Amino acid sequence: MTTVSSTTSTTGASSVTNAKDVGTLNANFDQFLRLLTTQLQYQDPLSPMDTAQFTNQLVMFSQVEQQLKSNDTLNKLLTMQTLNMTALGVSFIGKDVQVAGANFDEGGGKSVNLAYSLPTTAAAGSISIVDANGNTVYTREAELGAGTHEFVWDGKDSLGSPVPAGSYTLVVGAQTAEGDALNVTTYVPGHVTGLETADDGTLMLNVGNLMVPMTDVRQISEPSA
């Protein structure tokens, strides 16, 4: 069952609050104008009142009104952006993706598209597939050039036998000529089943048992038959 959580509650609440602020400001401004008109009407013609203070008040009301209108416009833009991102996330549901991560499911002797990225050229490197029990079932040398490298694991161990279906981990190690370990980013496949919003407002895709930020998606494709 796919799920899509609400992503507009915060911006909606902000819009309601801002609208109430504008209404309060308008009511106060109307009251201020009535008081000003009354005082001007009954002022002593021989000793007219100083209008500088009222002028400053008018300027202040105008500035606050413009700020509230700007906030309202910004809230509307943020709401629109959130809705657009949500629509994009919904379009991912039911699709196969390749995301930044290390854990993936293998269907039992089936080929899996994997990838990794090196920040710079390495002097040595290796690729390993580890099963849920921590046993290395497959290993090979890694390509050492800087950038992203794709490869297909055929779902077989190092002896050529199909591995059982289950959870596996992609481990890529790479070192410089000085023996320093490089920070390697790995990419694994998954299937999107839903969409959620994290506490900080980030849209997250449900990929298997994981919640993955949309920004971590490297590839998206229709499910294989």
PDB file of C-alpha atoms in Angstrom:
ATOM      1  CA  MET A   1       0.000   0.000   0.000  1.00  0.00           C
ATOM      2  CA  THR A   2       1.476   3.309  -1.005  1.00  0.00           C
ATOM      3  CA  THR A   3       1.358   6.285   1.342  1.00  0.00           C
ATOM      4  CA  VAL A   4       1.691   9.988   0.771  1.00  0.00           C
ATOM      5  CA  SER A   5       1.904  12.163   3.876  1.00  0.00           C
ATOM      6  CA  SER A   6       0.720  15.760   4.145  1.00  0.00           C
ATOM      7  CA  THR A   7       3.356  18.320   3.187  1.00  0.00           C
ATOM      8  CA  THR A   8       1.355  21.528   3.261  1.00  0.00           C
ATOM      9  CA  SER A   9       0.318  21.832   6.907  1.00  0.00           C
ATOM     10  CA  THR A  10       3.189  24.114   7.915  1.00  0.00           C
ATOM     11  CA  THR A  11       2.907  26.500   4.998  1.00  0.00           C
ATOM     12  CA  GLY A  12      -0.878  26.421   5.265  1.00  0.00           C
ATOM     13  CA  ALA A  13      -0.723  27.393   8.935  1.00  0.00           C
ATOM     14  CA  SER A  14       1.698  30.194   8.097  1.00  0.00           C
ATOM     15  CA  SER A  15      -0.659  31.533   5.435  1.00  0.00           C
ATOM     16  CA  VAL A  16      -3.602  31.525   7.866  1.00  0.00           C
ATOM     17  CA  THR A  17      -1.530  33.292  10.536  1.00  0.00           C
ATOM     18  CA  ASN A  18      -0.299  35.871   8.046  1.00  0.00           C
ATOM     19  CA  ALA A  19      -3.849  36.530   6.831  1.00  0.00           C
ATOM     20  CA  LYS A  20      -4.970  37.129  10.431  1.00  0.00           C
ATOM     21  CA  ASP A  21      -2.064  39.540  10.931  1.00  0.00           C
ATOM     22  CA  VAL A  22      -3.052  41.498   7.826  1.00  0.00           C
ATOM     23  CA  GLY A  23      -6.653  41.656   9.035  1.00  0.00           C
ATOM     24  CA  THR A  24      -5.569  42.918  12.464  1.00  0.00           C
ATOM     25  CA  LEU A  25      -3.287  45.503  10.866  1.00  0.00           C
ATOM     26  CA  ASN A  26      -6.094  46.766   8.617  1.00  0.00           C
ATOM     27  CA  ALA A  27      -8.469  47.074  11.590  1.00  0.00           C
ATOM     28  CA  ASN A  28      -5.871  48.976  13.625  1.00  0.00           C
ATOM     29  CA  PHE A  29      -5.088  51.222  10.659  1.00  0.00           C
ATOM     30  CA  ASP A  30      -8.780  52.072  10.175  1.00  0.00           C
ATOM     31  CA  GLN A  31      -9.109  52.885  13.868  1.00  0.00           C
ATOM     32  CA  PHE A  32      -5.977  55.040  13.700  1.00  0.00           C
ATOM     33  CA  LEU A  33      -7.359  57.016  10.736  1.00  0.00           C
ATOM     34  CA  ARG A  34     -10.665  57.606  12.548  1.00  0.00           C
ATOM     35  CA  LEU A  35      -8.832  58.920  15.625  1.00  0.00           C
ATOM     36  CA  LEU A  36      -6.606  61.112  13.462  1.00  0.00           C
ATOM     37  CA  THR A  37      -9.614  62.528  11.599  1.00  0.00           C
ATOM     38  CA  THR A  38     -11.414  63.257  14.866  1.00  0.00           C
ATOM     39  CA  GLN A  39      -8.381  65.008  16.375  1.00  0.00           C
ATOM     40  CA  LEU A  40      -7.863  67.094  13.244  1.00  0.00           C
ATOM     41  CA  GLN A  41     -11.542  68.001  13.191  1.00  0.00           C
ATOM     42  CA  TYR A  42     -11.539  69.305  16.763  1.00  0.00           C
ATOM     43  CA  GLN A  43      -8.045  70.787  16.952  1.00  0.00           C
ATOM     44  CA  ASP A  44      -7.538  74.418  17.981  1.00  0.00           C
ATOM     45  CA  PRO A  45      -7.097  76.466  14.778  1.00  0.00           C
ATOM     46  CA  LEU A  46      -4.843  78.889  16.680  1.00  0.00           C
ATOM     47  CA  SER A  47      -2.629  76.057  17.914  1.00  0.00           C
ATOM     48  CA  PRO A  48      -2.614  73.294  15.311  1.00  0.00           C
ATOM     49  CA  MET A  49      -1.270  69.953  16.402  1.00  0.00           C
ATOM     50  CA  ASP A  50       2.114  68.604  15.309  1.00  0.00           C
ATOM     51  CA  THR A  51       1.469  66.101  12.521  1.00  0.00           C
ATOM     52  CA  ALA A  52       5.013  64.717  12.404  1.00  0.00           C
ATOM     53  CA  GLN A  53       4.138  61.913  14.807  1.00  0.00           C
ATOM     54  CA  PHE A  54       1.085  60.923  12.771  1.00  0.00           C
ATOM     55  CA  THR A  55       3.141  60.995   9.589  1.00  0.00           C
ATOM     56  CA  ASN A  56       5.639  58.615  11.196  1.00  0.00           C
ATOM     57  CA  GLN A  57       2.768  56.350  12.250  1.00  0.00           C
ATOM     58  CA  LEU A  58       1.429  56.304   8.692  1.00  0.00           C
ATOM     59  CA  VAL A  59       4.859  55.359   7.365  1.00  0.00           C
ATOM     60  CA  MET A  60       5.174  52.614   9.980  1.00  0.00           C
ATOM     61  CA  PHE A  61       1.757  51.147   9.105  1.00  0.00           C
ATOM     62  CA  SER A  62       2.693  51.185   5.420  1.00  0.00           C
ATOM     63  CA  GLN A  63       6.000  49.406   6.066  1.00  0.00           C
ATOM     64  CA  VAL A  64       4.393  46.719   8.232  1.00  0.00           C
ATOM     65  CA  GLU A  65       1.652  46.171   5.652  1.00  0.00           C
ATOM     66  CA  GLN A  66       4.223  45.734   2.871  1.00  0.00           C
ATOM     67  CA  GLN A  67       6.208  43.282   5.012  1.00  0.00           C
ATOM     68  CA  LEU A  68       3.129  41.184   5.738  1.00  0.00           C
ATOM     69  CA  LYS A  69       2.205  41.151   2.052  1.00  0.00           C
ATOM     70  CA  SER A  70       5.770  40.073   1.198  1.00  0.00           C
ATOM     71  CA  ASN A  71       5.551  37.280   3.779  1.00  0.00           C
ATOM     72  CA  ASP A  72       2.237  36.152   2.304  1.00  0.00           C
ATOM     73  CA  THR A  73       3.746  36.053  -1.197  1.00  0.00           C
ATOM     74  CA  LEU A  74       6.733  34.071   0.079  1.00  0.00           C
ATOM     75  CA  ASN A  75       4.460  31.586   1.862  1.00  0.00           C
ATOM     76  CA  LYS A  76       2.483  31.074  -1.349  1.00  0.00           C
ATOM     77  CA  LEU A  77       5.693  30.454  -3.305  1.00  0.00           C
ATOM     78  CA  LEU A  78       6.904  27.964  -0.679  1.00  0.00           C
ATOM     79  CA  THR A  79       3.552  26.180  -0.752  1.00  0.00           C
ATOM     80  CA  MET A  80       3.693  25.956  -4.551  1.00  0.00           C
ATOM     81  CA  GLN A  81       7.252  24.611  -4.423  1.00  0.00           C
ATOM     82  CA  THR A  82       6.258  22.002  -1.833  1.00  0.00           C
ATOM     83  CA  LEU A  83       3.294  20.878  -3.935  1.00  0.00           C
ATOM     84  CA  ASN A  84       5.515  20.601  -7.015  1.00  0.00           C
ATOM     85  CA  MET A  85       8.076  18.518  -5.109  1.00  0.00           C
ATOM     86  CA  THR A  86       5.303  16.317  -3.727  1.00  0.00           C
ATOM     87  CA  ALA A  87       3.915  15.745  -7.221  1.00  0.00           C
ATOM     88  CA  LEU A  88       7.402  14.798  -8.393  1.00  0.00           C
ATOM     89  CA  GLY A  89       7.803  12.402  -5.476  1.00  0.00           C
ATOM     90  CA  VAL A  90       4.440  10.775  -6.186  1.00  0.00           C
ATOM     91  CA  SER A  91       5.579  10.138  -9.765  1.00  0.00           C
ATOM     92  CA  PHE A  92       8.428   8.017  -8.335  1.00  0.00           C
ATOM     93  CA  ILE A  93       6.040   5.587  -6.622  1.00  0.00           C
ATOM     94  CA  GLY A  94       6.076   2.188  -8.306  1.00  0.00           C
ATOM     95  CA  LYS A  95       9.369   2.899 -10.084  1.00  0.00           C
ATOM     96  CA  ASP A  96      12.757   1.236  -9.735  1.00  0.00           C
ATOM     97  CA  VAL A  97      15.521   3.574  -8.600  1.00  0.00           C
ATOM     98  CA  GLN A  98      19.224   3.570  -7.934  1.00  0.00           C
ATOM     99  CA  VAL A  99      20.029   5.513  -4.778  1.00  0.00           C
ATOM    100  CA  ALA A 100      23.032   6.387  -2.668  1.00  0.00           C
ATOM    101  CA  GLY A 101      23.418   3.578  -0.153  1.00  0.00           C
ATOM    102  CA  ALA A 102      24.958   0.176   0.457  1.00  0.00           C
ATOM    103  CA  ASN A 103      22.160  -2.276   1.312  1.00  0.00           C
ATOM    104  CA  PHE A 104      20.004  -3.931  -1.338  1.00  0.00           C
ATOM    105  CA  ASP A 105      17.884  -7.029  -1.938  1.00  0.00           C
ATOM    106  CA  GLU A 106      18.862  -9.737  -4.408  1.00  0.00           C
ATOM    107  CA  GLY A 107      16.196 -12.029  -5.824  1.00  0.00           C
ATOM    108  CA  GLY A 108      18.353 -15.157  -5.975  1.00  0.00           C
ATOM    109  CA  GLY A 109      20.794 -15.485  -8.861  1.00  0.00           C
ATOM    110  CA  LYS A 110      19.434 -12.392 -10.636  1.00  0.00           C
ATOM    111  CA  SER A 111      21.568  -9.620 -12.110  1.00  0.00           C
ATOM    112  CA  VAL A 112      21.793  -6.359 -10.145  1.00  0.00           C
ATOM    113  CA  ASN A 113      22.922  -2.957 -11.423  1.00  0.00           C
ATOM    114  CA  LEU A 114      25.327  -1.336  -8.972  1.00  0.00           C
ATOM    115  CA  ALA A 115      27.586   1.720  -9.048  1.00  0.00           C
ATOM    116  CA  TYR A 116      30.164   3.627  -7.036  1.00  0.00           C
ATOM    117  CA  SER A 117      31.844   7.013  -7.245  1.00  0.00           C
ATOM    118  CA  LEU A 118      35.459   7.945  -6.469  1.00  0.00           C
ATOM    119  CA  PRO A 119      36.338  11.559  -5.564  1.00  0.00           C
ATOM    120  CA  THR A 120      39.755  11.211  -7.190  1.00  0.00           C
ATOM    121  CA  THR A 121      41.875   8.599  -8.959  1.00  0.00           C
ATOM    122  CA  ALA A 122      42.801   5.700  -6.692  1.00  0.00           C
ATOM    123  CA  ALA A 123      45.946   3.591  -6.665  1.00  0.00           C
ATOM    124  CA  ALA A 124      44.127   0.433  -5.570  1.00  0.00           C
ATOM    125  CA  GLY A 125      40.563  -0.650  -4.935  1.00  0.00           C
ATOM    126  CA  SER A 126      38.230  -3.600  -4.558  1.00  0.00           C
ATOM    127  CA  ILE A 127      34.519  -4.394  -4.723  1.00  0.00           C
ATOM    128  CA  SER A 128      32.865  -6.838  -2.333  1.00  0.00           C
ATOM    129  CA  ILE A 129      29.336  -8.151  -1.892  1.00  0.00           C
ATOM    130  CA  VAL A 130      28.562  -9.170   1.693  1.00  0.00           C
ATOM    131  CA  ASP A 131      25.535 -11.230   2.771  1.00  0.00           C
ATOM    132  CA  ALA A 132      23.309 -10.654   5.814  1.00  0.00           C
ATOM    133  CA  ASN A 133      25.582 -12.851   7.950  1.00  0.00           C
ATOM    134  CA  GLY A 134      28.657 -10.766   7.181  1.00  0.00           C
ATOM    135  CA  ASN A 135      30.160 -13.285   4.771  1.00  0.00           C
ATOM    136  CA  THR A 136      31.831 -11.976   1.605  1.00  0.00           C
ATOM    137  CA  VAL A 137      30.214 -13.858  -1.272  1.00  0.00           C
ATOM    138  CA  TYR A 138      31.760 -11.993  -4.181  1.00  0.00           C
ATOM    139  CA  THR A 139      34.818  -9.835  -4.780  1.00  0.00           C
ATOM    140  CA  ARG A 140      36.568  -8.207  -7.719  1.00  0.00           C
ATOM    141  CA  GLU A 141      38.965  -5.380  -8.484  1.00  0.00           C
ATOM    142  CA  ALA A 142      37.513  -1.888  -8.763  1.00  0.00           C
ATOM    143  CA  GLU A 143      38.016   0.592 -11.563  1.00  0.00           C
ATOM    144  CA  LEU A 144      40.290   3.307 -10.216  1.00  0.00           C
ATOM    145  CA  GLY A 145      39.501   6.445 -12.228  1.00  0.00           C
ATOM    146  CA  ALA A 146      37.832   9.440 -10.608  1.00  0.00           C
ATOM    147  CA  GLY A 147      34.070   9.636 -11.141  1.00  0.00           C
ATOM    148  CA  THR A 148      31.165   7.195 -11.208  1.00  0.00           C
ATOM    149  CA  HIS A 149      31.567   3.600 -12.336  1.00  0.00           C
ATOM    150  CA  GLU A 150      28.702   1.211 -13.077  1.00  0.00           C
ATOM    151  CA  PHE A 151      28.832  -2.554 -13.084  1.00  0.00           C
ATOM    152  CA  VAL A 152      26.433  -5.474 -13.147  1.00  0.00           C
ATOM    153  CA  TRP A 153      26.658  -8.182 -10.515  1.00  0.00           C
ATOM    154  CA  ASP A 154      25.230 -11.383 -11.961  1.00  0.00           C
ATOM    155  CA  GLY A 155      23.910 -12.604  -8.609  1.00  0.00           C
ATOM    156  CA  LYS A 156      26.567 -15.309  -8.319  1.00  0.00           C
ATOM    157  CA  ASP A 157      29.318 -15.836  -5.800  1.00  0.00           C
ATOM    158  CA  SER A 158      33.023 -15.862  -6.631  1.00  0.00           C
ATOM    159  CA  LEU A 159      32.767 -19.561  -7.559  1.00  0.00           C
ATOM    160  CA  GLY A 160      29.970 -18.918 -10.062  1.00  0.00           C
ATOM    161  CA  SER A 161      27.113 -20.341  -7.990  1.00  0.00           C
ATOM    162  CA  PRO A 162      23.845 -18.349  -7.666  1.00  0.00           C
ATOM    163  CA  VAL A 163      23.451 -16.754  -4.246  1.00  0.00           C
ATOM    164  CA  PRO A 164      20.191 -17.217  -2.309  1.00  0.00           C
ATOM    165  CA  ALA A 165      17.627 -14.433  -2.251  1.00  0.00           C
ATOM    166  CA  GLY A 166      18.158 -11.995   0.601  1.00  0.00           C
ATOM    167  CA  SER A 167      19.728  -8.760   1.745  1.00  0.00           C
ATOM    168  CA  TYR A 168      23.245  -7.875   0.652  1.00  0.00           C
ATOM    169  CA  THR A 169      25.685  -5.018   1.138  1.00  0.00           C
ATOM    170  CA  LEU A 170      27.910  -3.374  -1.461  1.00  0.00           C
ATOM    171  CA  VAL A 171      31.351  -2.535  -0.076  1.00  0.00           C
ATOM    172  CA  VAL A 172      33.878  -0.618  -2.182  1.00  0.00           C
ATOM    173  CA  GLY A 173      37.296   0.196  -0.774  1.00  0.00           C
ATOM    174  CA  ALA A 174      39.844   2.438  -2.492  1.00  0.00           C
ATOM    175  CA  GLN A 175      43.194   3.892  -1.446  1.00  0.00           C
ATOM    176  CA  THR A 176      45.609   6.540  -2.655  1.00  0.00           C
ATOM    177  CA  ALA A 177      49.240   5.804  -3.512  1.00  0.00           C
ATOM    178  CA  GLU A 178      50.074   6.849   0.063  1.00  0.00           C
ATOM    179  CA  GLY A 179      47.670   4.254   1.444  1.00  0.00           C
ATOM    180  CA  ASP A 180      45.001   6.724   2.553  1.00  0.00           C
ATOM    181  CA  ALA A 181      41.408   5.516   2.245  1.00  0.00           C
ATOM    182  CA  LEU A 182      39.181   7.420  -0.176  1.00  0.00           C
ATOM    183  CA  ASN A 183      35.601   8.398   0.603  1.00  0.00           C
ATOM    184  CA  VAL A 184      33.632   6.194  -1.795  1.00  0.00           C
ATOM    185  CA  THR A 185      29.913   6.708  -2.501  1.00  0.00           C
ATOM    186  CA  THR A 186      28.031   3.544  -3.443  1.00  0.00           C
ATOM    187  CA  TYR A 187      24.712   3.264  -5.291  1.00  0.00           C
ATOM    188  CA  VAL A 188      22.279   0.369  -5.011  1.00  0.00           C
ATOM    189  CA  PRO A 189      18.893  -0.522  -6.565  1.00  0.00           C
ATOM    190  CA  GLY A 190      15.505  -0.354  -4.902  1.00  0.00           C
ATOM    191  CA  HIS A 191      11.774  -0.028  -5.519  1.00  0.00           C
ATOM    192  CA  VAL A 192       9.776   3.025  -4.429  1.00  0.00           C
ATOM    193  CA  THR A 193       6.617   2.132  -2.496  1.00  0.00           C
ATOM    194  CA  GLY A 194       5.652   5.448  -0.901  1.00  0.00           C
ATOM    195  CA  LEU A 195       6.450   9.036   0.022  1.00  0.00           C
ATOM    196  CA  GLU A 196       6.841  10.624   3.458  1.00  0.00           C
ATOM    197  CA  THR A 197       7.854  13.955   4.944  1.00  0.00           C
ATOM    198  CA  ALA A 198      10.646  13.966   7.520  1.00  0.00           C
ATOM    199  CA  ASP A 199      10.460  16.109  10.664  1.00  0.00           C
ATOM    200  CA  ASP A 200      12.580  18.793   8.988  1.00  0.00           C
ATOM    201  CA  GLY A 201      10.256  18.919   5.969  1.00  0.00           C
ATOM    202  CA  THR A 202      12.487  16.876   3.651  1.00  0.00           C
ATOM    203  CA  LEU A 203      10.570  14.662   1.230  1.00  0.00           C
ATOM    204  CA  MET A 204      11.644  11.047   1.661  1.00  0.00           C
ATOM    205  CA  LEU A 205      11.010   8.078  -0.612  1.00  0.00           C
ATOM    206  CA  ASN A 206      10.158   4.690   0.881  1.00  0.00           C
ATOM    207  CA  VAL A 207      12.638   2.352  -0.810  1.00  0.00           C
ATOM    208  CA  GLY A 208      12.348  -1.116   0.668  1.00  0.00           C
ATOM    209  CA  ASN A 209      12.740  -0.672   4.427  1.00  0.00           C
ATOM    210  CA  LEU A 210      14.607   2.619   4.007  1.00  0.00           C
ATOM    211  CA  MET A 211      13.611   6.278   3.832  1.00  0.00           C
ATOM    212  CA  VAL A 212      15.720   7.928   1.135  1.00  0.00           C
ATOM    213  CA  PRO A 213      15.870  11.674   0.313  1.00  0.00           C
ATOM    214  CA  MET A 214      14.764  12.418  -3.234  1.00  0.00           C
ATOM    215  CA  THR A 215      18.123  14.110  -3.806  1.00  0.00           C
ATOM    216  CA  ASP A 216      19.855  10.743  -3.292  1.00  0.00           C
ATOM    217  CA  VAL A 217      18.187   9.230  -6.367  1.00  0.00           C
ATOM    218  CA  ARG A 218      20.707   8.693  -9.167  1.00  0.00           C
ATOM    219  CA  GLN A 219      18.548   6.813 -11.649  1.00  0.00           C
ATOM    220  CA  ILE A 220      14.852   6.055 -12.091  1.00  0.00           C
ATOM    221  CA  SER A 221      13.284   3.491 -14.413  1.00  0.00           C
ATOM    222  CA  GLU A 222      10.184   1.423 -15.001  1.00  0.00           C
ATOM    223  CA  PRO A 223      10.122  -1.870 -13.072  1.00  0.00           C
ATOM    224  CA  SER A 224      11.687  -4.772 -14.903  1.00  0.00           C
ATOM    225  CA  ALA A 225       9.335  -7.545 -15.939  1.00  0.00           C
TER     226      ALA A 225
END
